XYZ file of C-alpha atoms in Angstrom:
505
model
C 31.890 30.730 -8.555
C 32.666 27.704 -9.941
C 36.326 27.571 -9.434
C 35.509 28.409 -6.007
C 34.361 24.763 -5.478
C 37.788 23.445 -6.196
C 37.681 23.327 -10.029
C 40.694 24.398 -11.797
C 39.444 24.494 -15.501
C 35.813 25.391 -16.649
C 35.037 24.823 -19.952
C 32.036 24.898 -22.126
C 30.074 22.375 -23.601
C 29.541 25.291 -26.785
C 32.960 23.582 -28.683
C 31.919 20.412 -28.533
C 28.945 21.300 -29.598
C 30.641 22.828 -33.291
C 32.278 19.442 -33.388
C 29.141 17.605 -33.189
C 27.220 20.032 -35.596
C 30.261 19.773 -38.286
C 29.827 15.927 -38.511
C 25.938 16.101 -38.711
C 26.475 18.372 -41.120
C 28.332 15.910 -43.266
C 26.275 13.254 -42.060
C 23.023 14.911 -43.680
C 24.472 15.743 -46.975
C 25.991 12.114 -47.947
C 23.179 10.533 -46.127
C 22.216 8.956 -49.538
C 18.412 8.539 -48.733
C 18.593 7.020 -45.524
C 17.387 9.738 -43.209
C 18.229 9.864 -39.150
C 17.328 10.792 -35.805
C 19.733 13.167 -34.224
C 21.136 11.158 -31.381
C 21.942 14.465 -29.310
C 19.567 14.014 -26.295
C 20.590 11.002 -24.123
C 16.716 10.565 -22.852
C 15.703 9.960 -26.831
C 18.692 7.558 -27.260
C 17.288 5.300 -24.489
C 13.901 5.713 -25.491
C 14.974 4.462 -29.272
C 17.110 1.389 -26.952
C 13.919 0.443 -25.142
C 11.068 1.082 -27.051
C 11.669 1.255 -30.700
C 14.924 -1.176 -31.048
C 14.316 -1.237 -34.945
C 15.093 2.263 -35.441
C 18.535 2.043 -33.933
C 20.086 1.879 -37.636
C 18.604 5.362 -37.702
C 20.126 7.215 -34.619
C 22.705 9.155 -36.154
C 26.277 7.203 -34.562
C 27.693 10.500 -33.404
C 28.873 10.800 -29.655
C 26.458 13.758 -27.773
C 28.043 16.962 -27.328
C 29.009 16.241 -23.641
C 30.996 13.188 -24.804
C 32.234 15.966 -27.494
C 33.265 18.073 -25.004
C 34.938 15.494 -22.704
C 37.393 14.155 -25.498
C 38.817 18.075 -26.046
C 39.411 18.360 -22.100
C 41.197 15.286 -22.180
C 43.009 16.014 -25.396
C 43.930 19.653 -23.671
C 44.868 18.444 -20.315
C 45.679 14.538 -19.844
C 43.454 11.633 -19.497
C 43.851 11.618 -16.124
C 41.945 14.940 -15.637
C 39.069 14.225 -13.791
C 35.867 15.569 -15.542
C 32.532 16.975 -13.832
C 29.743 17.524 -16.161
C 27.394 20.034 -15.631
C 24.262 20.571 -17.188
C 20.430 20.562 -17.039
C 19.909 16.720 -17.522
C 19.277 13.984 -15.696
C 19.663 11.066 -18.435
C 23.068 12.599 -18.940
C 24.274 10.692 -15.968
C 23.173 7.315 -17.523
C 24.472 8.293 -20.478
C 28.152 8.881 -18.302
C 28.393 5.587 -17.970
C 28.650 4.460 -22.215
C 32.197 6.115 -22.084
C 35.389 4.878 -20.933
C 39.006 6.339 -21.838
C 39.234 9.216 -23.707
C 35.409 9.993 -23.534
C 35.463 8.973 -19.558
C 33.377 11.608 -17.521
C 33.468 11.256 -14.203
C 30.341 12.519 -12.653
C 27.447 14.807 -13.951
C 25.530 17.032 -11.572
C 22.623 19.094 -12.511
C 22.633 23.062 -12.528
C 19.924 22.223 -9.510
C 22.570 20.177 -8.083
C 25.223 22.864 -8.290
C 23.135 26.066 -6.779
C 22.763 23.208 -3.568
C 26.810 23.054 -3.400
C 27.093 26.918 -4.319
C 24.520 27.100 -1.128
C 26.433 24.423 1.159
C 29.908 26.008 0.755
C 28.313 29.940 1.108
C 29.395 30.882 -2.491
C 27.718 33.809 -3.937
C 28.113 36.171 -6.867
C 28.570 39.030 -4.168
C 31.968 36.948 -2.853
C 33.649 36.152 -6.282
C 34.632 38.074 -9.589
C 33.513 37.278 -12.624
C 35.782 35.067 -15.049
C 35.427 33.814 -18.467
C 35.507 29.642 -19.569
C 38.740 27.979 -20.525
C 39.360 27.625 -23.977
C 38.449 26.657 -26.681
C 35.157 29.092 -27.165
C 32.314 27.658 -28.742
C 30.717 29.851 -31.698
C 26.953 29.024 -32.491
C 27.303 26.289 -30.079
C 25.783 28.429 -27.318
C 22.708 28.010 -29.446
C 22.464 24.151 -28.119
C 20.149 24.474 -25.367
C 17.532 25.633 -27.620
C 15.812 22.661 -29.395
C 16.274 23.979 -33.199
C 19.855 25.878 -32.051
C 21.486 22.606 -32.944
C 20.701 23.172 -36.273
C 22.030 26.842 -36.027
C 25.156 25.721 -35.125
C 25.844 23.212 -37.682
C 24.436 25.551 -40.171
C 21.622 23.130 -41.308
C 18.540 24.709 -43.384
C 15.330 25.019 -41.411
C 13.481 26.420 -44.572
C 9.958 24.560 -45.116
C 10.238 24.210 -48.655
C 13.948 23.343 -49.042
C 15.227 22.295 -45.518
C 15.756 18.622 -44.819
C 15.054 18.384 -40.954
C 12.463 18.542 -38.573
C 12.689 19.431 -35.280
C 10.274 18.385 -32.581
C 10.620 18.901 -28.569
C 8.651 17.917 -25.475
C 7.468 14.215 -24.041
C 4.524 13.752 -25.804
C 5.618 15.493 -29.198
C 8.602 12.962 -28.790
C 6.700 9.993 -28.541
C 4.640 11.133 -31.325
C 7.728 12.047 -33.733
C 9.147 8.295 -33.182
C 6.236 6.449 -33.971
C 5.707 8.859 -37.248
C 9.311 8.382 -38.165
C 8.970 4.625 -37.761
C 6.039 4.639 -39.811
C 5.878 7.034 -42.563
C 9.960 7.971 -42.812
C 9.473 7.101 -46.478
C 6.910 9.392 -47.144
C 8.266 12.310 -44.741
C 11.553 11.790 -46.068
C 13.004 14.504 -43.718
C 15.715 14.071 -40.743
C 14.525 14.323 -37.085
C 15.869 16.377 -34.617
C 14.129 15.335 -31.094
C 14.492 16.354 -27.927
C 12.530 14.857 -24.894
C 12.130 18.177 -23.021
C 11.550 21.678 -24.891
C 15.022 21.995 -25.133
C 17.811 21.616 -22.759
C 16.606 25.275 -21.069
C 13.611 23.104 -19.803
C 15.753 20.286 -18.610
C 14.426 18.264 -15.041
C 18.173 19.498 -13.540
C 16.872 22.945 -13.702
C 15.325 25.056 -11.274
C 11.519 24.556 -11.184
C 8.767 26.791 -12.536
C 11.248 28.654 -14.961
C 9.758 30.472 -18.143
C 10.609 28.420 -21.052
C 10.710 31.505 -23.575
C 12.516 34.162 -21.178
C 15.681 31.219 -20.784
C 14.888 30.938 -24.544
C 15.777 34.632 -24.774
C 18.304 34.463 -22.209
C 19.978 32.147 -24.354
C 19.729 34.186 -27.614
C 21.163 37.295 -25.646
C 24.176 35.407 -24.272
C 24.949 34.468 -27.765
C 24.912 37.480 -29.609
C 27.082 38.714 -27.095
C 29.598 36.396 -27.394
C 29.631 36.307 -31.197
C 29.745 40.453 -31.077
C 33.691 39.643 -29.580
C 34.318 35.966 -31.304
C 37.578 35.606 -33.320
C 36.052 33.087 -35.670
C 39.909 32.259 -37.436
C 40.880 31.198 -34.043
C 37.740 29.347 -34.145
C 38.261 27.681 -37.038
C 41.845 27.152 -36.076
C 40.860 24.501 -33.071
C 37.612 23.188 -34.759
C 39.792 21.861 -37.660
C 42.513 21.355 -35.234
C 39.661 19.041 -33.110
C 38.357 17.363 -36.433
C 40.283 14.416 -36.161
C 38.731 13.064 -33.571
C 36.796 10.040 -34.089
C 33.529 11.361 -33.060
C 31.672 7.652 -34.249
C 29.351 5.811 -31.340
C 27.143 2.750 -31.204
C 23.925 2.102 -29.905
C 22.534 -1.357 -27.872
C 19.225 -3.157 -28.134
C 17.408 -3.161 -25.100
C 14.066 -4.131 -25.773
C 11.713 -3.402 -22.970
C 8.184 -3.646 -25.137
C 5.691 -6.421 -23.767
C 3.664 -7.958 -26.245
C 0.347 -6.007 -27.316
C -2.661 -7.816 -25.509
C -5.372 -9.413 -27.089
C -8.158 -6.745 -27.748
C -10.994 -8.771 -25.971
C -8.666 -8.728 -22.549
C -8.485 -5.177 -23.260
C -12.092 -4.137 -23.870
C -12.834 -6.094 -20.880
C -10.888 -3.768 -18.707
C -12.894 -0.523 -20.832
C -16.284 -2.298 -19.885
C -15.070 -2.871 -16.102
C -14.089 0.833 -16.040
C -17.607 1.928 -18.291
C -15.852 3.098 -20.895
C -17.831 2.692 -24.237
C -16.236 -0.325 -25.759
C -16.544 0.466 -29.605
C -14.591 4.362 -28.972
C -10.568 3.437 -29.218
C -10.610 6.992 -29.583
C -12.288 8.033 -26.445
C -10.076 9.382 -23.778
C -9.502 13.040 -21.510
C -5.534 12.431 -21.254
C -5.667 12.994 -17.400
C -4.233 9.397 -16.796
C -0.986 10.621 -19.126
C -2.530 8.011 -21.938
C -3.684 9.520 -25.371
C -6.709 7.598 -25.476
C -8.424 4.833 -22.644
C -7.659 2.141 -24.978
C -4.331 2.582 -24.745
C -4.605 3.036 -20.938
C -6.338 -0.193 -20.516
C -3.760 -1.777 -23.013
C -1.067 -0.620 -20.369
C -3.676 -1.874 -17.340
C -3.587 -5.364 -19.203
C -0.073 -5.105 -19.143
C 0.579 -4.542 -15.673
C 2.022 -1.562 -16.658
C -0.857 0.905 -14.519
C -4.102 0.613 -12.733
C -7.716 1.152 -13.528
C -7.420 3.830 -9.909
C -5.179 5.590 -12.400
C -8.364 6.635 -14.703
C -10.232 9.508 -12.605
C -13.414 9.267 -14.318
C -13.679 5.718 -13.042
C -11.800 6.545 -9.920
C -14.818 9.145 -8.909
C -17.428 6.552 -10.208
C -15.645 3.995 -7.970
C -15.527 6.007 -4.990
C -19.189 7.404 -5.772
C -20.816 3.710 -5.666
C -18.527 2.901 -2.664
C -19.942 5.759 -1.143
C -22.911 4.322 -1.620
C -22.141 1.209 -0.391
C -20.897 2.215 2.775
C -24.490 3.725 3.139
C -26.015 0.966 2.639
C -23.694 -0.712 5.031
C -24.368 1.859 7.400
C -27.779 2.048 7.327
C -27.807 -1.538 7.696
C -25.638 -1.593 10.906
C -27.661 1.531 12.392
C -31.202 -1.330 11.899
C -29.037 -3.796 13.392
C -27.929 -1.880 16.574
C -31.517 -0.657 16.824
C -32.115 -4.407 16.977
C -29.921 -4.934 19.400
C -30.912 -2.859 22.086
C -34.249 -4.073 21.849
C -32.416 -7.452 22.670
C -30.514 -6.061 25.130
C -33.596 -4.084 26.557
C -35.450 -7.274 26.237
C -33.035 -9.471 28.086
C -32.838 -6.843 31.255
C -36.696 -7.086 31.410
C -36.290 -10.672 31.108
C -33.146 -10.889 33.537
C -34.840 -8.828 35.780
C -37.935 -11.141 36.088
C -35.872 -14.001 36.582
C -34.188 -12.168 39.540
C -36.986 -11.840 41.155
C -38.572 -14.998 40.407
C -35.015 -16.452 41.547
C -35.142 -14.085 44.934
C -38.978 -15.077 45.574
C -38.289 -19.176 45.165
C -34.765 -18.537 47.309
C -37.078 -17.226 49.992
C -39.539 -20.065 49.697
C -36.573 -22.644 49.501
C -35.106 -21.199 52.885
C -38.461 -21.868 54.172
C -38.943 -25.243 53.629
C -38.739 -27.689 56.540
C -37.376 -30.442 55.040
C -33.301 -30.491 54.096
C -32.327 -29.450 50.195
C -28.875 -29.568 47.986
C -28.659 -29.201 44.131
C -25.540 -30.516 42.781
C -23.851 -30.962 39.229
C -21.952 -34.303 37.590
C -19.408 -33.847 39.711
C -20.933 -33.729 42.663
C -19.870 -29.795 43.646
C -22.764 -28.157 45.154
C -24.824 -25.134 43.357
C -27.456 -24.681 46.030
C -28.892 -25.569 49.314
C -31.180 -24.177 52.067
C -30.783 -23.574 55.975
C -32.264 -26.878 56.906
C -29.370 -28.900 54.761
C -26.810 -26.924 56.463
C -28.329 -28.287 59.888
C -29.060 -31.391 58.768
C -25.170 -32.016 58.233
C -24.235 -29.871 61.269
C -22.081 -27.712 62.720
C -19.090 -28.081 61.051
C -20.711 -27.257 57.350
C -22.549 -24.196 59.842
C -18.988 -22.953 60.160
C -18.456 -22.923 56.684
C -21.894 -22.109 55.615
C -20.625 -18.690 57.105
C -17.569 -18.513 54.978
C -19.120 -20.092 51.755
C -22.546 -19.131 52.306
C -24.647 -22.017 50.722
C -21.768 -24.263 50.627
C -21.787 -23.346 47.206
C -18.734 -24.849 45.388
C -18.067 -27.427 48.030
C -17.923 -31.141 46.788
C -20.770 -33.500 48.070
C -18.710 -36.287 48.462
C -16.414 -34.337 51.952
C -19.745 -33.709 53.656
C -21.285 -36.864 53.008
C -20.708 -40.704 53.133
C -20.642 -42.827 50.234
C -23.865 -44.552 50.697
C -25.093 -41.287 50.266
C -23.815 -39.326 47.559
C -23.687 -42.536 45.632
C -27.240 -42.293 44.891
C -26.800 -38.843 43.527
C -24.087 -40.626 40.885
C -26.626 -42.608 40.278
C -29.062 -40.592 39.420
C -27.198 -38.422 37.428
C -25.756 -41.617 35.538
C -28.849 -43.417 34.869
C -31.323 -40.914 34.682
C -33.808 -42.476 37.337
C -34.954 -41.060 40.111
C -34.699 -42.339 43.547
C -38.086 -42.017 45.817
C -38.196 -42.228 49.557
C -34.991 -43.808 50.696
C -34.421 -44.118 54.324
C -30.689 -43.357 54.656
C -28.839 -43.162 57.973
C -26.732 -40.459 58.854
C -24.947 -39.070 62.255
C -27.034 -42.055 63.910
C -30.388 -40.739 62.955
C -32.414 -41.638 59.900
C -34.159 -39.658 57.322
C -35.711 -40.198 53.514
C -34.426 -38.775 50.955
C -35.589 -38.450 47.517
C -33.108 -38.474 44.326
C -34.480 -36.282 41.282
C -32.639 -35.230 38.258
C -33.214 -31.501 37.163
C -30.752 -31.366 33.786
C -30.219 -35.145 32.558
C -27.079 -36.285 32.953
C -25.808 -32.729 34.963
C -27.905 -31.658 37.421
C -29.588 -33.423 40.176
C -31.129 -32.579 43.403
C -32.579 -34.263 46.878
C -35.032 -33.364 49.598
C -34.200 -35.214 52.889
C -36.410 -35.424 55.792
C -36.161 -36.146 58.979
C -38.438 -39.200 59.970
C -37.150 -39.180 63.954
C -39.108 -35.308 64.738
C -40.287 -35.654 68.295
C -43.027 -33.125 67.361
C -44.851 -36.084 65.850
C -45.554 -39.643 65.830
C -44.184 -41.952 63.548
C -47.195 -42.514 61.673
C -47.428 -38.157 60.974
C -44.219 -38.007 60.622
C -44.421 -40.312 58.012
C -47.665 -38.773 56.320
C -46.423 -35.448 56.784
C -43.115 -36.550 54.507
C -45.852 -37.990 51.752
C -47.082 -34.183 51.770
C -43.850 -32.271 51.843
C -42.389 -34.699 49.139
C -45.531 -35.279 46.912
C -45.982 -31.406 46.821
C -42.245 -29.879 46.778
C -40.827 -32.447 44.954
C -42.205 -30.259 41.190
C -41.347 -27.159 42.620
C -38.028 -27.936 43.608
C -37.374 -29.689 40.360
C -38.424 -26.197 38.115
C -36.464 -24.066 41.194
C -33.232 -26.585 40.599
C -33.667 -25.961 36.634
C -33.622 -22.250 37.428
C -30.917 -22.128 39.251
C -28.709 -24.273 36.866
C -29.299 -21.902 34.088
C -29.413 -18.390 35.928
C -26.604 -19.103 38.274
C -23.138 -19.212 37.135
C -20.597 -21.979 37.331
C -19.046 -22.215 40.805
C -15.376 -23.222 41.720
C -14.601 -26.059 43.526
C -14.193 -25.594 46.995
């Protein structure tokens, strides 16, 4: 199936695995008391890079099986041949990227990677026969993807009592190992062989939700059946044929560590999440931390978040909860509030409507002339004996513009005039009982201000009626002004607070 993508040689990683396992082999037995960390899984080899820089001395300088692997392919076909790893690793594509020359490699897919191109292309088992890998044939090699099958293949003793290695798998198990190694190697005095997953079957380039112990057995099977067929002098022919090789690496410091916090900073962050300050041991491991010092050691860093705890998430949300309650109980008092307001102001609106309709009515009434104007002399209000009193040209308006509402004082009347309502309104003194000629007849008018400053209004008689004599005429203007004048001043007041602003005419 392979081939069917365009390959024309498929070899496996198995050989270069023997290679590997032969020089660790050597490696272990002169190792003279200095005791290493198998530097097989690309993922460990950064973490040692990154994290624990010091150690690097200890990473056993031998290439990784892949880069194995890749120097035999060139060796066998040119080192031109263009090389596409395959396996269940993602770190082996960083790792890729060491390797130049005779170790090049140029891509690496995953075996998720590969069922997506089987599934592009339509290639299925039922289309193709089966075929065997290119030589050379790995022996206990096939063993790799097992954690401890490393060891199998180099032939390295696993015994308790006499065996010199160690062999620990998974993230947190890694982690763990490390640190131990860096701190107690002396006492431990064993080798480390340390994988980041559980084994290469458990890789993040394979398929998802696979049984780590049925791929184990898997595994085993495919083995024994290709050692029940293996010609092991033909074996040994290419391994010592391969020996030569220089199979020797190097590793690079790249120190990623940020300095350990002061522990006040970081029990301040336990307190803010309620953690019990004194407990460095406290801690449920849902936040991927062993303990919630160490997570708020990584919070002080910048590293994570204090959302990233659950406990305190829940408590968090809990009191916010509880907050918003508050809130909203707060805001339900508040609207109550209001629409007693509201409620209150249409009773009180309401009154003043009718208080404003009942003194319109009286207003219309009154004999004598009235206008209520504003500091810039526009009109807000007058009654039907103004709009006669200028005459019949402001009548024709009056019925477009009832009121005259909006028109400016100063087109309708002369300057002598509406100068004393600038005066008014400028000075703040009223003006009582001015006779004041106008369209050849004379009248009294009276000046008042309503708003100081804003608002001012006049009552203008006529003091020519021919219903009466002078002398009632003028007694009868003592009584209109002397008892209007109050009323009109409170109606004006109304009206410039209830009515709204008017446009200019």
């Amino acid at each position: 199936m392979i081939r069917a993508l365009g390959f024309h040689y498929v070899n496996e990683a198995s050989f270069g695995v023997d290679l590997v396992a032969h020089k660790y082999a050597e490696l272990f037995e002169n190792n003279k008391g200095k005791y290493y960390l198998t530097a097989n899984c690309p993922a460990l080899i950064l973490y040692i890079e990154k994290y624990f820089p010091e150690l690097i001395p200890n990473l056993a300088p031998i290439v990784t099986p892949m880069i194995a692997t890749a120097m035999v392919i060139h060796q066998l076909y040119g080192p031109e041949t263009a090389i596409i790893y395959i396996g269940p690793c993602i770190a082996n594509k960083k790792e890729a990227l060491r390797y130049t020359e005779k170790a090049r490699i140029d891509s690496v897919i995953t075996f998720r990677e590969l069922r997506e191109l089987f599934k592009e292309f339509g290639i299925t088992e039922g289309k193709h026969e089966y075929g065997d890998f290119d030589k050379p044939f790995g022996r206990k090699g096939s063993l790799y993807p097992i954690s401890n099958g490393f060891l199998q293949a180099a032939d390295i003793s696993e015994d308790l009592l006499t065996g010199s290695v160690i062999t620990a798998e998974g993230r947190s198990t890694m982690v763990k190992a490390v640190k131990e190694f860096a701190d107690h190697s002396q006492v431990i005095n064993r080798h480390f062989n340390v994988f980041y997953d559980h084994g290469c079957i458990m890789g993040p380039g394979t398929s998802r939700g696979g049984d780590r112990f049925f791929r184990r057995t898997l595994v085993v099977n495919y083995a024994n059946k290709r050692l029940q067929t293996f010609n092991k002098r033909e074996w040994e022919k290419e391994l010592k044929h391969y020996l030569h090789f220089d199979l020797s690496t190097s590793f690079i410091a790249d120190d990623q560590r940020i300095a350990q916090p002061p522990r006040d900073k970081v029990k301040e962050v336990m307190i803010a999440m309620g953690k019990d300050e004194f407990d460095d041991n406290l801690g449920c491991g849902a936040c991927g931390y062993n303990t919630c010092y160490d997570f708020a050691t990584n919070v002080v860093k910048g590293l994570t978040t204090t959302e990233m705890c659950i406990t305190h998430a829940v408590k968090s949300r809990q009191n916010s909860i509880q907050h918003l309650q508050t809130i909203n109980d707060q805001l339900e008092k508040t609207k109550e509030a209001l629409r007693e307001s509201e409620n209150s102001a249409r009773r009180e609106q309401q009154l003043a409507k009718q208080a404003y309709s009942t003194m319109e009515a009286m207003l219309q009434k009154l004999p004598s002339s009235l206008v209520i104007v504003n500091d810039k002399l526009t009109i807000l209000h007058t009654n039907e004996s103004f709009i006669k009193f200028l005459g019949p040209e402001a009548a024709e308006i009056n019925e477009v513009i009832p009121g005259l509402t909006g028109a400016d004082l100063k087109t309708l009347l002369p300057f002598p005039i509406y100068n004393l309502f600038s005066f008014v309104l400028l000075n703040g003194e009223d003006i009582q009982k001015r006779d004041i000629h106008f369209n050849e007849e004379l009248y009294n008018i009276s000046v008042f201000t309503i708003q100081k400053g804003s608002v001012a209004g006049a009552v203008i008689a006529d003091v020519h009626s021919p219903e009466v004599r002078k002398e009632e005429v003028l007694k009868r203007i003592d009584e209109v002004i002397d008892k209007n004048l109050e009323m009109v001043q409170k109606i004006g007041f109304c009206w410039a607070k209830a009515l709204p602003k008017p446009n200019r005419c």
